[in-house]
Coordinates of C-alpha atoms (C1' of nucleotides) in Angstrom, one line a residue:
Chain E
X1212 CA -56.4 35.6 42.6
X1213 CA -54.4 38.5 44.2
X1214 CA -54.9 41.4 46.3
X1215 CA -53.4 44.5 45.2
X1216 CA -50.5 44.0 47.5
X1217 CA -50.3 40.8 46.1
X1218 CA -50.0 41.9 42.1
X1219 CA -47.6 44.5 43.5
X1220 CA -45.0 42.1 45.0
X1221 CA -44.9 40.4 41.7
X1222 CA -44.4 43.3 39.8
X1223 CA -41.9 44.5 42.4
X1224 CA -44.0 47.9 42.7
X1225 CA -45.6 49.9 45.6
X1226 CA -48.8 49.6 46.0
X1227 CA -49.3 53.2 45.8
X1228 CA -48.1 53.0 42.1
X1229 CA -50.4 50.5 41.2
X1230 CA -53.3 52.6 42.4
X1231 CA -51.6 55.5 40.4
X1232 CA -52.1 53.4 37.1
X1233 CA -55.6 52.6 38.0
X1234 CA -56.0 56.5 38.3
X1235 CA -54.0 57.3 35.0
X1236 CA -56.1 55.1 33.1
X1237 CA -53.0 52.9 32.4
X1238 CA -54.3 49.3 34.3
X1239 CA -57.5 48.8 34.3
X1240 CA -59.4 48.7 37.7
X1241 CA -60.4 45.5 38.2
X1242 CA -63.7 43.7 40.2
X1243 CA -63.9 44.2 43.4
X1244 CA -64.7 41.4 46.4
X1245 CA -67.7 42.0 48.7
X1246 CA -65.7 44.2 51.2
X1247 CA -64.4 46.7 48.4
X1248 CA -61.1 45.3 47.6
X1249 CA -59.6 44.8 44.3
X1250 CA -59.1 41.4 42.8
X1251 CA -56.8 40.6 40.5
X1252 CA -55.9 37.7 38.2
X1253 CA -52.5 36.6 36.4
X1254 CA -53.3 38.4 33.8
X1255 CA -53.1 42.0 35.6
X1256 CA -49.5 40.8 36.9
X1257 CA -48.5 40.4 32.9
X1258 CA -49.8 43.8 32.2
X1259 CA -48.4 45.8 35.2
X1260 CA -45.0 43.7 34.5
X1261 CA -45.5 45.5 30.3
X1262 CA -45.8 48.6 32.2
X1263 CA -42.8 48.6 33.7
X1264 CA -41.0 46.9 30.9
X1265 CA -41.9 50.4 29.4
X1266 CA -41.1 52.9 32.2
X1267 CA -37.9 51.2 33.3
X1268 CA -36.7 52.1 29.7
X1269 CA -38.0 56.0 30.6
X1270 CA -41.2 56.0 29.2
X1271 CA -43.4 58.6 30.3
X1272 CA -46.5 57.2 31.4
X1273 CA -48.7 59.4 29.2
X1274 CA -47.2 57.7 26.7
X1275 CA -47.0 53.8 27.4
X1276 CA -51.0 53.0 26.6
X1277 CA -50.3 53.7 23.3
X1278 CA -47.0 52.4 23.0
X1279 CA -48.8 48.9 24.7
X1280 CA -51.1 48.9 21.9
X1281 CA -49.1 49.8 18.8
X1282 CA -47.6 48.2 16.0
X1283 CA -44.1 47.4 15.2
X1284 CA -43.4 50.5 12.7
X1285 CA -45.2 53.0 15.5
X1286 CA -43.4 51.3 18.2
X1287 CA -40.0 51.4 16.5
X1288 CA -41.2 55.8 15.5
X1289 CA -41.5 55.9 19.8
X1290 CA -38.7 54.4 20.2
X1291 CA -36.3 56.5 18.7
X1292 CA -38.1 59.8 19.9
X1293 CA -37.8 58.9 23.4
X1294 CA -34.3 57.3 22.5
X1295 CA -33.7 61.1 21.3
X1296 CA -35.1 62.6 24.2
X1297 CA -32.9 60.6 26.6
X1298 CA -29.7 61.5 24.6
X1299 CA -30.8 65.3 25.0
X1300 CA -31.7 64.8 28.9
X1301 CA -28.0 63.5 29.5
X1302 CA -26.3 66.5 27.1
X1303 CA -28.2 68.9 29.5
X1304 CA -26.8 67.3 32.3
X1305 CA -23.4 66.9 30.8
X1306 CA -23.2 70.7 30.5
X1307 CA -24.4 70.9 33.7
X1308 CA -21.3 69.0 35.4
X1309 CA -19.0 71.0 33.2
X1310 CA -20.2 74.5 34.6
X1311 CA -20.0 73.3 38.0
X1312 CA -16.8 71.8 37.6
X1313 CA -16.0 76.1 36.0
X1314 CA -17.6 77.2 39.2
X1315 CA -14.8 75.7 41.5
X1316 CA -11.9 76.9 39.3
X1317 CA -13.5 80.6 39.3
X1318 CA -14.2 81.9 42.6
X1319 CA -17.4 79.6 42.9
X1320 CA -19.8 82.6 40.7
X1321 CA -20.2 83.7 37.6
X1322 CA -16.5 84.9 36.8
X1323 CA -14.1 83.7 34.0
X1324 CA -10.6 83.5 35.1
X1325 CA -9.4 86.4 34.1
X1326 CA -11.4 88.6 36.3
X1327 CA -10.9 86.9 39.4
X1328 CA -7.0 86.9 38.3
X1329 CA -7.3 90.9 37.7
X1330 CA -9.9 91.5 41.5
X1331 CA -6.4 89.4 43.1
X1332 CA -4.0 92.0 41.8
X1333 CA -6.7 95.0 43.0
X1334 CA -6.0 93.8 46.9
X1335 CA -2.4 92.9 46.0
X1336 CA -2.2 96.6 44.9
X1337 CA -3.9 97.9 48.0
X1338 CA -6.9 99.3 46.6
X1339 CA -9.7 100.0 49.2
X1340 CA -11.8 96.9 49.4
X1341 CA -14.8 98.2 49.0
X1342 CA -13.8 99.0 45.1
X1343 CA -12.9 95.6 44.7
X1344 CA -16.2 94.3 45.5
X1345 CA -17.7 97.3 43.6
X1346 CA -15.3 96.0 40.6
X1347 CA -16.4 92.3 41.2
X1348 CA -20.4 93.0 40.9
X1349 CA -19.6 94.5 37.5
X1350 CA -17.7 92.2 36.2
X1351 CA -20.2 89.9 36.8
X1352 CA -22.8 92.2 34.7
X1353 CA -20.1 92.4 32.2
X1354 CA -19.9 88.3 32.0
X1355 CA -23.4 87.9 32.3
X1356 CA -24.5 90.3 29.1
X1357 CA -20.4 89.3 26.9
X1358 CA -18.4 86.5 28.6
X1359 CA -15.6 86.1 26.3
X1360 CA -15.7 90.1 26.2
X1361 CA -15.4 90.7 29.4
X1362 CA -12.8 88.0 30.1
X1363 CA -10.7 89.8 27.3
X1364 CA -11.4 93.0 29.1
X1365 CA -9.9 92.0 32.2
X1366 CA -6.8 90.6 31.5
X1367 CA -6.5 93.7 29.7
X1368 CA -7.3 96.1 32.4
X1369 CA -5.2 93.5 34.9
X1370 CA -1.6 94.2 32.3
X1371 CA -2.4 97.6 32.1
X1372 CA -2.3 97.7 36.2
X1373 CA 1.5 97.6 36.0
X1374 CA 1.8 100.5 34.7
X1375 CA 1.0 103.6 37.2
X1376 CA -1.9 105.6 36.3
X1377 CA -4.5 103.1 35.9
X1378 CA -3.8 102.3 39.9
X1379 CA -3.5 105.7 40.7
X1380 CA -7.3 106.1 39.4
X1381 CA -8.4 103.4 41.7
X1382 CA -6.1 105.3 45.0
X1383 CA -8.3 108.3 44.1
X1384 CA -11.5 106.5 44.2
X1385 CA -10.7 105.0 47.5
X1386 CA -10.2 108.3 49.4
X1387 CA -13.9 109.7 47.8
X1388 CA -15.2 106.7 49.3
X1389 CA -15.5 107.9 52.8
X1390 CA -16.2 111.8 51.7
X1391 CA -20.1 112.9 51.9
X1392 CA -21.9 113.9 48.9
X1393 CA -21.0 117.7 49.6
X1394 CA -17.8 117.4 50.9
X1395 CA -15.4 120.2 49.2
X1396 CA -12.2 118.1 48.9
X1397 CA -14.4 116.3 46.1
X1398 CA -12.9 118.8 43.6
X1399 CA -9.6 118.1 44.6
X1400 CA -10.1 114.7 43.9
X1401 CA -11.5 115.6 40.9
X1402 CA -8.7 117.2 39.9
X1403 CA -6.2 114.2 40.6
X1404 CA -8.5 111.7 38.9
X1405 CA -9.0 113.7 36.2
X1406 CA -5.3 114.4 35.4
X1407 CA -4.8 110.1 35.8
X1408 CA -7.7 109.5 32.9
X1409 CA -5.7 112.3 30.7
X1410 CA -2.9 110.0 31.4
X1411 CA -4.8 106.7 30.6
X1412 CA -6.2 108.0 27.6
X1413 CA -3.5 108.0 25.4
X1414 CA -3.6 104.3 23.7
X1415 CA -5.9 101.5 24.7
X1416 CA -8.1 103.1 27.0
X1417 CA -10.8 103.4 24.9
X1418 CA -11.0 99.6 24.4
X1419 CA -11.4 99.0 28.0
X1420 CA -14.8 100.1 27.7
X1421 CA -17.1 102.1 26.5
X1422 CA -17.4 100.5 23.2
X1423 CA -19.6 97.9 22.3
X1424 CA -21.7 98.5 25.8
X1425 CA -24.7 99.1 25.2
X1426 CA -26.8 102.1 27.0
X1427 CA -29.1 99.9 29.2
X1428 CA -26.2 97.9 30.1
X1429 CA -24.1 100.9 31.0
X1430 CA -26.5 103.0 33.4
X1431 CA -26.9 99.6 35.3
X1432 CA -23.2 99.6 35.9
X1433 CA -23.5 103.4 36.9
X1434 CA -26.2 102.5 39.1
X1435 CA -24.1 99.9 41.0
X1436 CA -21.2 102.0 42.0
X1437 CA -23.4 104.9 42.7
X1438 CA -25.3 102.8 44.9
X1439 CA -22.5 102.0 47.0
X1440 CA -20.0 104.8 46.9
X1441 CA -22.5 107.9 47.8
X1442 CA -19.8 110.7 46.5
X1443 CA -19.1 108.8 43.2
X1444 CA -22.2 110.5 41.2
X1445 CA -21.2 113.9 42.4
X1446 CA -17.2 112.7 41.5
X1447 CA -18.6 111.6 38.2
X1448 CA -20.3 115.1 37.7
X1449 CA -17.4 116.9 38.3
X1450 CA -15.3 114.8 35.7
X1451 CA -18.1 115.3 33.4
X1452 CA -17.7 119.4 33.5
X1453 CA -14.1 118.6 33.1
X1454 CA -14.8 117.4 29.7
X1455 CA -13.4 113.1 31.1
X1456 CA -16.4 111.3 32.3
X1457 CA -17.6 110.5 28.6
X1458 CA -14.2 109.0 27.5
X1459 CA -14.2 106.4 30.9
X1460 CA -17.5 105.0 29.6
X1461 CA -19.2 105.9 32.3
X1462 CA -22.5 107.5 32.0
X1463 CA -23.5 109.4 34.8
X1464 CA -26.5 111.1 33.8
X1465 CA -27.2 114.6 35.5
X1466 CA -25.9 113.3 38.5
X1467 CA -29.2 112.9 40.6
X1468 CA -31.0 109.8 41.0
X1469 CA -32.8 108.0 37.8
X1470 CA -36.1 107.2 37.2
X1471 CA -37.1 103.1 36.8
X1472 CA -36.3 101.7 33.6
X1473 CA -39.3 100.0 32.3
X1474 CA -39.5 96.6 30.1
X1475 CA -36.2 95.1 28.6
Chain I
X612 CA -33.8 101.3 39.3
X613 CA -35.4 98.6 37.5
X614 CA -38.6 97.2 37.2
X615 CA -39.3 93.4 38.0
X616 CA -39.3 93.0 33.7
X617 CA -36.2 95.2 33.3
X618 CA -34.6 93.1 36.3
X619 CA -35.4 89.6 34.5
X620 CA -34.4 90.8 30.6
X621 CA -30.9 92.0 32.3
X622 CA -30.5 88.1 34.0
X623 CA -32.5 86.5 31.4
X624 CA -35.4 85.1 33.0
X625 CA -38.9 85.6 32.5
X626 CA -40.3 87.7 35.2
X627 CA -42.5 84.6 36.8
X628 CA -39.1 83.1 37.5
X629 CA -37.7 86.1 39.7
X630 CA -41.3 86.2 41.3
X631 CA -40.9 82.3 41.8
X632 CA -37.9 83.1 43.5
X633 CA -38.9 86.3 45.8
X634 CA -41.6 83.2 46.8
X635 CA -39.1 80.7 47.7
X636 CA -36.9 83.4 49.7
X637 CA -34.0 83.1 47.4
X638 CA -34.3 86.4 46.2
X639 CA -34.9 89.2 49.1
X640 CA -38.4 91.3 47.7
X641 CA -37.6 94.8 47.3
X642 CA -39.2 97.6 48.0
X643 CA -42.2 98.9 46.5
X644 CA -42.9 102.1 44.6
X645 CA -46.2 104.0 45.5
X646 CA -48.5 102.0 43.5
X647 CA -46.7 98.6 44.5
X648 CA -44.5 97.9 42.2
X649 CA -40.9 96.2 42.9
X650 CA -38.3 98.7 42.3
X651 CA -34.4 97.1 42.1
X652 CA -31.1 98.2 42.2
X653 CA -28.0 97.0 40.6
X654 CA -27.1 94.4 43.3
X655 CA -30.6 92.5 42.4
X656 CA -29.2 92.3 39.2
X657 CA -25.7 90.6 40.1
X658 CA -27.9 88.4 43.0
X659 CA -30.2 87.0 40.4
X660 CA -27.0 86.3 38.1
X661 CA -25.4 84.7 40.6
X662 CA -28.6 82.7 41.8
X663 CA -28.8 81.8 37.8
X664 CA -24.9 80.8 38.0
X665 CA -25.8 78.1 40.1
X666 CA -29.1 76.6 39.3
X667 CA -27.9 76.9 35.4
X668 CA -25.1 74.2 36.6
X669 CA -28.0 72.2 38.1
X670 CA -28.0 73.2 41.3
X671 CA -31.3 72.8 43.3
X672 CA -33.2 75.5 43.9
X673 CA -33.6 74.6 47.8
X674 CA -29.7 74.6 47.5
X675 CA -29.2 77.7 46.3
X676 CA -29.0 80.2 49.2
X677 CA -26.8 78.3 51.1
X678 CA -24.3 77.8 48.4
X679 CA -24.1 81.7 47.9
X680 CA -23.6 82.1 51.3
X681 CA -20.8 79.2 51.6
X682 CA -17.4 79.7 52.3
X683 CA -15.1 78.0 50.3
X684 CA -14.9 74.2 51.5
X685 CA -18.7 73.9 52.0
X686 CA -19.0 75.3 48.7
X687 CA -16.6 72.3 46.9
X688 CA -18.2 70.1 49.2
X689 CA -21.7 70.7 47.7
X690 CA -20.3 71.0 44.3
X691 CA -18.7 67.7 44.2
X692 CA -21.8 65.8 45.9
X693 CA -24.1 67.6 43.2
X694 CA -21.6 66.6 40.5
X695 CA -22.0 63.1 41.8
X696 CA -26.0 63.1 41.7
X697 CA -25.6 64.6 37.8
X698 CA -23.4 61.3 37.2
X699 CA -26.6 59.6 38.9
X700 CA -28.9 60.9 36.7
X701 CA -26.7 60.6 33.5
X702 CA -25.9 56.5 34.3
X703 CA -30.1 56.3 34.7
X704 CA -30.7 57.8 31.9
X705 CA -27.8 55.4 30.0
X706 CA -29.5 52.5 31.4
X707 CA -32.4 53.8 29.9
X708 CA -31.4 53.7 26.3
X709 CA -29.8 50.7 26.7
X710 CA -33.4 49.1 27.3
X711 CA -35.3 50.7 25.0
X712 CA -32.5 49.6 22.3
X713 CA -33.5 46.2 23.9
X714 CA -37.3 46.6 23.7
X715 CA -36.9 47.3 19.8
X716 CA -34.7 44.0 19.9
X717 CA -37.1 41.5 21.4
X718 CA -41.0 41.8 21.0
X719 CA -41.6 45.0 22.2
X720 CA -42.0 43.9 25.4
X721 CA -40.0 42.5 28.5
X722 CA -38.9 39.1 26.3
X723 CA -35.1 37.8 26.1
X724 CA -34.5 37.1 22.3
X725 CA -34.6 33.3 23.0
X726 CA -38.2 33.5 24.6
X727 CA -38.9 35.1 21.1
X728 CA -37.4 32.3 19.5
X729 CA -39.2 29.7 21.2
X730 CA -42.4 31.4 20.5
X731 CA -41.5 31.9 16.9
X732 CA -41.1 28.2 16.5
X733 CA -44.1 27.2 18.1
X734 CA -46.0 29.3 15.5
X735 CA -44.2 27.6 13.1
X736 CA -45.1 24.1 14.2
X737 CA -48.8 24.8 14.1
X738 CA -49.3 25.6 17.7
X739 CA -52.9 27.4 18.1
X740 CA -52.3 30.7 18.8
X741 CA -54.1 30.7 22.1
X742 CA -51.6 28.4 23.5
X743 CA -49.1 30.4 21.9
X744 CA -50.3 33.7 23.8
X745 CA -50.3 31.6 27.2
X746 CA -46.6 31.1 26.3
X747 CA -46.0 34.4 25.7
X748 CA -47.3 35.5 29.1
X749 CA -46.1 32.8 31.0
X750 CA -42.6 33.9 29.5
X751 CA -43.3 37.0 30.7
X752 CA -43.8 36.2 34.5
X753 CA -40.3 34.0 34.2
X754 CA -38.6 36.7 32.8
X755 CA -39.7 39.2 35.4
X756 CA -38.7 37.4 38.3
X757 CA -35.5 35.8 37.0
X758 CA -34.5 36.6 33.5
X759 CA -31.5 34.7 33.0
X760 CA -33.0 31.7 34.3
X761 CA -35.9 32.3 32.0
X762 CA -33.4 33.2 28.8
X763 CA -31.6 29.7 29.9
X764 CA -35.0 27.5 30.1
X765 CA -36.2 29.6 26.8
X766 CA -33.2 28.3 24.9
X767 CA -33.4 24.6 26.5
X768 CA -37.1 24.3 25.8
X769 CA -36.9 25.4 22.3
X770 CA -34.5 23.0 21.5
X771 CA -36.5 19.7 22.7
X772 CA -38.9 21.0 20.7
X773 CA -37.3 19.1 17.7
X774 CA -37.5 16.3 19.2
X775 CA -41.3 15.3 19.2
X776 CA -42.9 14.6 22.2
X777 CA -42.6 18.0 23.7
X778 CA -44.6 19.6 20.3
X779 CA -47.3 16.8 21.0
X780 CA -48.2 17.6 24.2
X781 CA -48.4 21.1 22.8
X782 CA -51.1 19.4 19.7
X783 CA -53.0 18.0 22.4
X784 CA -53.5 21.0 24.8
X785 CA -54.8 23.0 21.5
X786 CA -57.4 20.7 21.1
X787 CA -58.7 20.6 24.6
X788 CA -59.0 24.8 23.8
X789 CA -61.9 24.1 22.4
X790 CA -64.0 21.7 25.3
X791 CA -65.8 22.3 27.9
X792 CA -65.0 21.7 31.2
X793 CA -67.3 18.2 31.4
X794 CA -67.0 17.3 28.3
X795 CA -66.1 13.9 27.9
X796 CA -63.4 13.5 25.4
X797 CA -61.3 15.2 27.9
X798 CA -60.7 11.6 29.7
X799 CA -59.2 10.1 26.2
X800 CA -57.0 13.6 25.8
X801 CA -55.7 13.1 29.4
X802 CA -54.4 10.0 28.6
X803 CA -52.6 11.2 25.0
X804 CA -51.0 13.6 26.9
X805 CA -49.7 11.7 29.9
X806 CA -48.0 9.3 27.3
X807 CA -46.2 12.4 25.6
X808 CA -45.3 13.5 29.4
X809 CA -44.2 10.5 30.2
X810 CA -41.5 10.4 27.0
X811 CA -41.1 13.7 27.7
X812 CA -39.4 12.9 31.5
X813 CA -36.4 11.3 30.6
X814 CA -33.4 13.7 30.3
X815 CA -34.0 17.1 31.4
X816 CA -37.6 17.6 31.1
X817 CA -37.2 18.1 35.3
X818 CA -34.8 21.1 34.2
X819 CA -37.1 22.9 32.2
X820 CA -39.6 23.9 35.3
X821 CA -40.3 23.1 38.3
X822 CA -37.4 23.6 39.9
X823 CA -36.5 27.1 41.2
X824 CA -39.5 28.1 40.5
X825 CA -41.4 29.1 44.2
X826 CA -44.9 28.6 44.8
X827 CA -46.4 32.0 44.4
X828 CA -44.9 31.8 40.9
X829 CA -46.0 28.8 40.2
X830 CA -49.8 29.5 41.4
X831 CA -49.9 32.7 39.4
X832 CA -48.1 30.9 36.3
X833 CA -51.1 28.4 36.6
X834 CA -53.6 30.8 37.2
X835 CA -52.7 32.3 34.1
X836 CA -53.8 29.0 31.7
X837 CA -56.8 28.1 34.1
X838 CA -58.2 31.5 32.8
X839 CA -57.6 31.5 29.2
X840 CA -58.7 28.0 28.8
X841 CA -61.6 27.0 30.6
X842 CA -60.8 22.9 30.1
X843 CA -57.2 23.2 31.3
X844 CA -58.2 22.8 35.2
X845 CA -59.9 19.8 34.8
X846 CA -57.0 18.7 32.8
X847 CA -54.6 18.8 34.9
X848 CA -56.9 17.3 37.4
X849 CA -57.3 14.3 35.3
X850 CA -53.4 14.4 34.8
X851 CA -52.9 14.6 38.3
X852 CA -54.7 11.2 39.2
X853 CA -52.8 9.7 36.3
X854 CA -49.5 10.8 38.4
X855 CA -47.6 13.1 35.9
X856 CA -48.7 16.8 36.5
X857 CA -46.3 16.9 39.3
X858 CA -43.7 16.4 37.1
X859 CA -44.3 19.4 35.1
X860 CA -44.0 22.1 37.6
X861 CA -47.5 22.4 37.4
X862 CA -49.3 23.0 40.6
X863 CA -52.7 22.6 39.4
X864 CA -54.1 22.6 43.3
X865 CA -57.4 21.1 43.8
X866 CA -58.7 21.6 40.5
X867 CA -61.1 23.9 41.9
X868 CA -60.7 28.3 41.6
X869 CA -57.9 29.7 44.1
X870 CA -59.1 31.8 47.0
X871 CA -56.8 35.5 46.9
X872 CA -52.9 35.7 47.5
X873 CA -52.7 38.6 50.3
X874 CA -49.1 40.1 51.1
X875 CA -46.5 39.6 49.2
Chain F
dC243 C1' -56.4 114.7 25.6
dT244 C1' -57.6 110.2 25.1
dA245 C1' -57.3 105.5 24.1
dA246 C1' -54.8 101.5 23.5
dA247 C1' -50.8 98.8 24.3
dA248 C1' -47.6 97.2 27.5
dG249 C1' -46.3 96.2 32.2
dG250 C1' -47.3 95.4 36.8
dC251 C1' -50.0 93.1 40.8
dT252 C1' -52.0 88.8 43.3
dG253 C1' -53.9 84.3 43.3
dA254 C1' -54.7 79.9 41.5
dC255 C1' -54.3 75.8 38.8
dC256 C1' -51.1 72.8 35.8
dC257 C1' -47.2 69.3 34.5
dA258 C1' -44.8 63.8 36.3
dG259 C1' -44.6 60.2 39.2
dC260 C1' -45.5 58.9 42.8
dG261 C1' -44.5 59.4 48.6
dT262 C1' -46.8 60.2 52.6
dC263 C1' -50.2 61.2 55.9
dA264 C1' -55.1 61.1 57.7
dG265 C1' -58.9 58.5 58.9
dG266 C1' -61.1 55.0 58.4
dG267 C1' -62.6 49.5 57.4
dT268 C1' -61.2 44.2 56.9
dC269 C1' -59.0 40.0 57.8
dA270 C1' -56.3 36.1 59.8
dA271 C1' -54.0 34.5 63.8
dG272 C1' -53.1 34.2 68.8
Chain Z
dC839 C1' -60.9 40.0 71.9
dT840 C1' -57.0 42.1 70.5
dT841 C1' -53.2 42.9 67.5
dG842 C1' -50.9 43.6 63.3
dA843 C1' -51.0 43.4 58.5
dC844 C1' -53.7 44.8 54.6
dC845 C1' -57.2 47.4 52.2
dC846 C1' -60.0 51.8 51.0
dT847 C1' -60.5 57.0 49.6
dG848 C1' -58.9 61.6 49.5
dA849 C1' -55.7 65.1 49.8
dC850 C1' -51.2 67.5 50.0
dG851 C1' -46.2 67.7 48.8
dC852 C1' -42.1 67.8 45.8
dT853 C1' -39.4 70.8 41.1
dG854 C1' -39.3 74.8 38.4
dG855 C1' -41.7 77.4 36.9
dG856 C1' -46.0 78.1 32.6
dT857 C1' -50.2 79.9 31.9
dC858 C1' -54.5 82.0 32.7
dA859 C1' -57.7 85.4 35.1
dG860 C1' -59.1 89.7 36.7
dC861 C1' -57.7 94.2 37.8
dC862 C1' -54.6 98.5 38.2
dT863 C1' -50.8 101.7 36.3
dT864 C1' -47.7 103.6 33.1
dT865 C1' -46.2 104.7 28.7
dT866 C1' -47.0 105.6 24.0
dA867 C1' -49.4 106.8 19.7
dG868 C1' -52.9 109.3 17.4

DNA sequence: CTAAAAGGCTGACCCAGCGTCAGGGTCAAG
DNA sequence: CTTGACCCTGACGCTGGGTCAGCCTTTTAG
């Protein structure tokens, strides 16, 4: 006869798990000797050993009882579902280990290649750092919602860079950064900015963005540079009267703050 | 400005998640509007993205804030020892199948396809099934604690049992099944079986148990026919004066019922 | 204008498979 | 008699949220 420690060592268990069985229903408790302690005959070893014959091969324990007690044709029906379950459990993890691996070759978040290549030529470039990490969040709203979108977007935006106006937009930006809301040499600015979207305008532009955004998706961007940049919604409302703001993609509302959007 | 749902259907989470993670502190709670509720800006959104970057590649949650706080080389570092406990959990999960495509191979249960084999044959030889259970569970132990030996002593055993004496030793113990432990026909079944053990010793009888096989074993191996069949203790007593139970492996003790095993 | 649907709030319990105290009692040996 | 190794029950902890329950607020439809 055994104690429990005893039927444990056998079964190369903890004690603690044996206890856990008796709990679950799955080993039946056995007598008990005058002081309270479980006693336990070969038999209990054989079934505890069954037990773990069907957890070892990942068995949920709600499951081995009946798995203990069935027949061949049920068994083999178990078999294969768990068998099945297993394969799925490594797939999930085998996606996981390729997205980490992504993380390390983007800039450890949730940007494709492109984007990080196109934020690298923004510093290159000089633009005011604070754009850039305006420019990052984005993009990662724009991966998030499109992925292979945005990562077509960017390298467009990044070969479009080369060529002078585009750059000259993001120059502008950077000297409204530091103005306040009221400041008048915001209509100057506007002015400049507006004459490098006239420039940008001509063939591709509208491909950049703008199309295939969707409204929600769009204030949210808004929202994000406004947030940061304090003069950018009165620059964006200046553009607007200009007749420029709609063609960037940008939104920009009235220009005063917006109410909570509600639900999805 | 977003409300806690408009902030989860941007990230694609249910809104328990983001409250799971304002809980955890992986997500900073943001203020409330006048009748409590969360209000969020943009940068919530991109956080929760980026928290969902991570834990999407399997990344714990506890692990999350520092990794988005990491500089670069702490950041690989963590990557490559999560990619390493993935592989972990992938080669478990392999060993897994492998065993349950074993369990469908044997019995069902934790036998080596020669301790199926054995069994089979004594089945076919007109074993009673009692004994043939005993077997089974005895097989069982031996295969727990060393299952190569137990695959190697399996194969042995079943091939002696060609040979005679072994299979009438087993004729015997299935008629002692059905005495009781005084009855007197025991004494003429004791000495029936001491002839087919003592044929039995020549070769490599001595191989088949007894040795390698520690004490503990060997009491709970014993154990396990003294309670299926009432007569077999007083059997081997009887065996034991004749001077062959030794042989056997069996410990047999005293004859009378084991105080309990404590420890291991 | 009003009622209903849709969201939001907090708090609490639930899943697996045990690990790990806490706070005792029991047993064998020195 | 003490010490150390076991045993007992009961309860909380971990992961990553799901799912009520009970109540309040906001939006929408009639």
């Amino acid at each position: 006869m055994l104690t429990i420690g005893g039927l444990a060592a056998h079964a190369g268990v903890t004690v603690r798990t044996v206890r856990h069985y008796h709990a679950k229903g799955l080993l039946p408790e056995p007598e008990r000797d005058h002081s309270g302690y479980r006693v336990y005959g070969a038999e209990a070893v054989v079934e505890l050993i069954r037990i773990r014959t069907l957890t070892a091969a990942g068995v949920p324990l709600a499951r081995v009882r009946a798995l203990l007690d069935a027949g061949p044709e049920e068994f083999a029906a178990a078999v294969a579902e768990i068998d099945h379950r297993l394969r799925e459990e490594i797939r999930v993890r085998e996606r996981h280990r390729e997205r980490i691996a992504g993380l390390v070759a983007g800039d450890g978040l949730a940007l494709p290649v492109e984007v990080t290549g196109l934020l690298e030529r923004l510093r290159a470039l000089g633009v005011d750092e604070r754009i850039v990490r305006i420019e990052h969040d984005g993009w990662i709203l724009l991966a998030a919602h499109s992925p292979e979108q945005a990562a077509a977007w960017a390298a467009d935006k990044r070969d479009q860079l080369g060529e002078g106006p585009l750059i000259e937009c993001y120059r502008g930006l950077g000297e409204a950064l530091d103005l306040a809301d009221d400041d008048p040499r915001l209509a100057g600015l506007a002015d400049r900015l507006a004459a490098c979207v006239e420039r940008l305008d001509v063939g591709r532009a509208g491909s950049l963005v703008g199309e295939g955004i969707e409204p929600p998706l769009a204030r949210l961007l808004d929202s994000l540079a406004f947030d940061s940049a304090p003069a950018a919604r009165r620059l964006i409302g200046l553009l607007r009267r200009r007749g420029r703001a709609d063609r960037t993609g940008i939104d920009g509302g009235d220009g005063r703050p917006e109410a909570p959007t509600r639900g999805r």
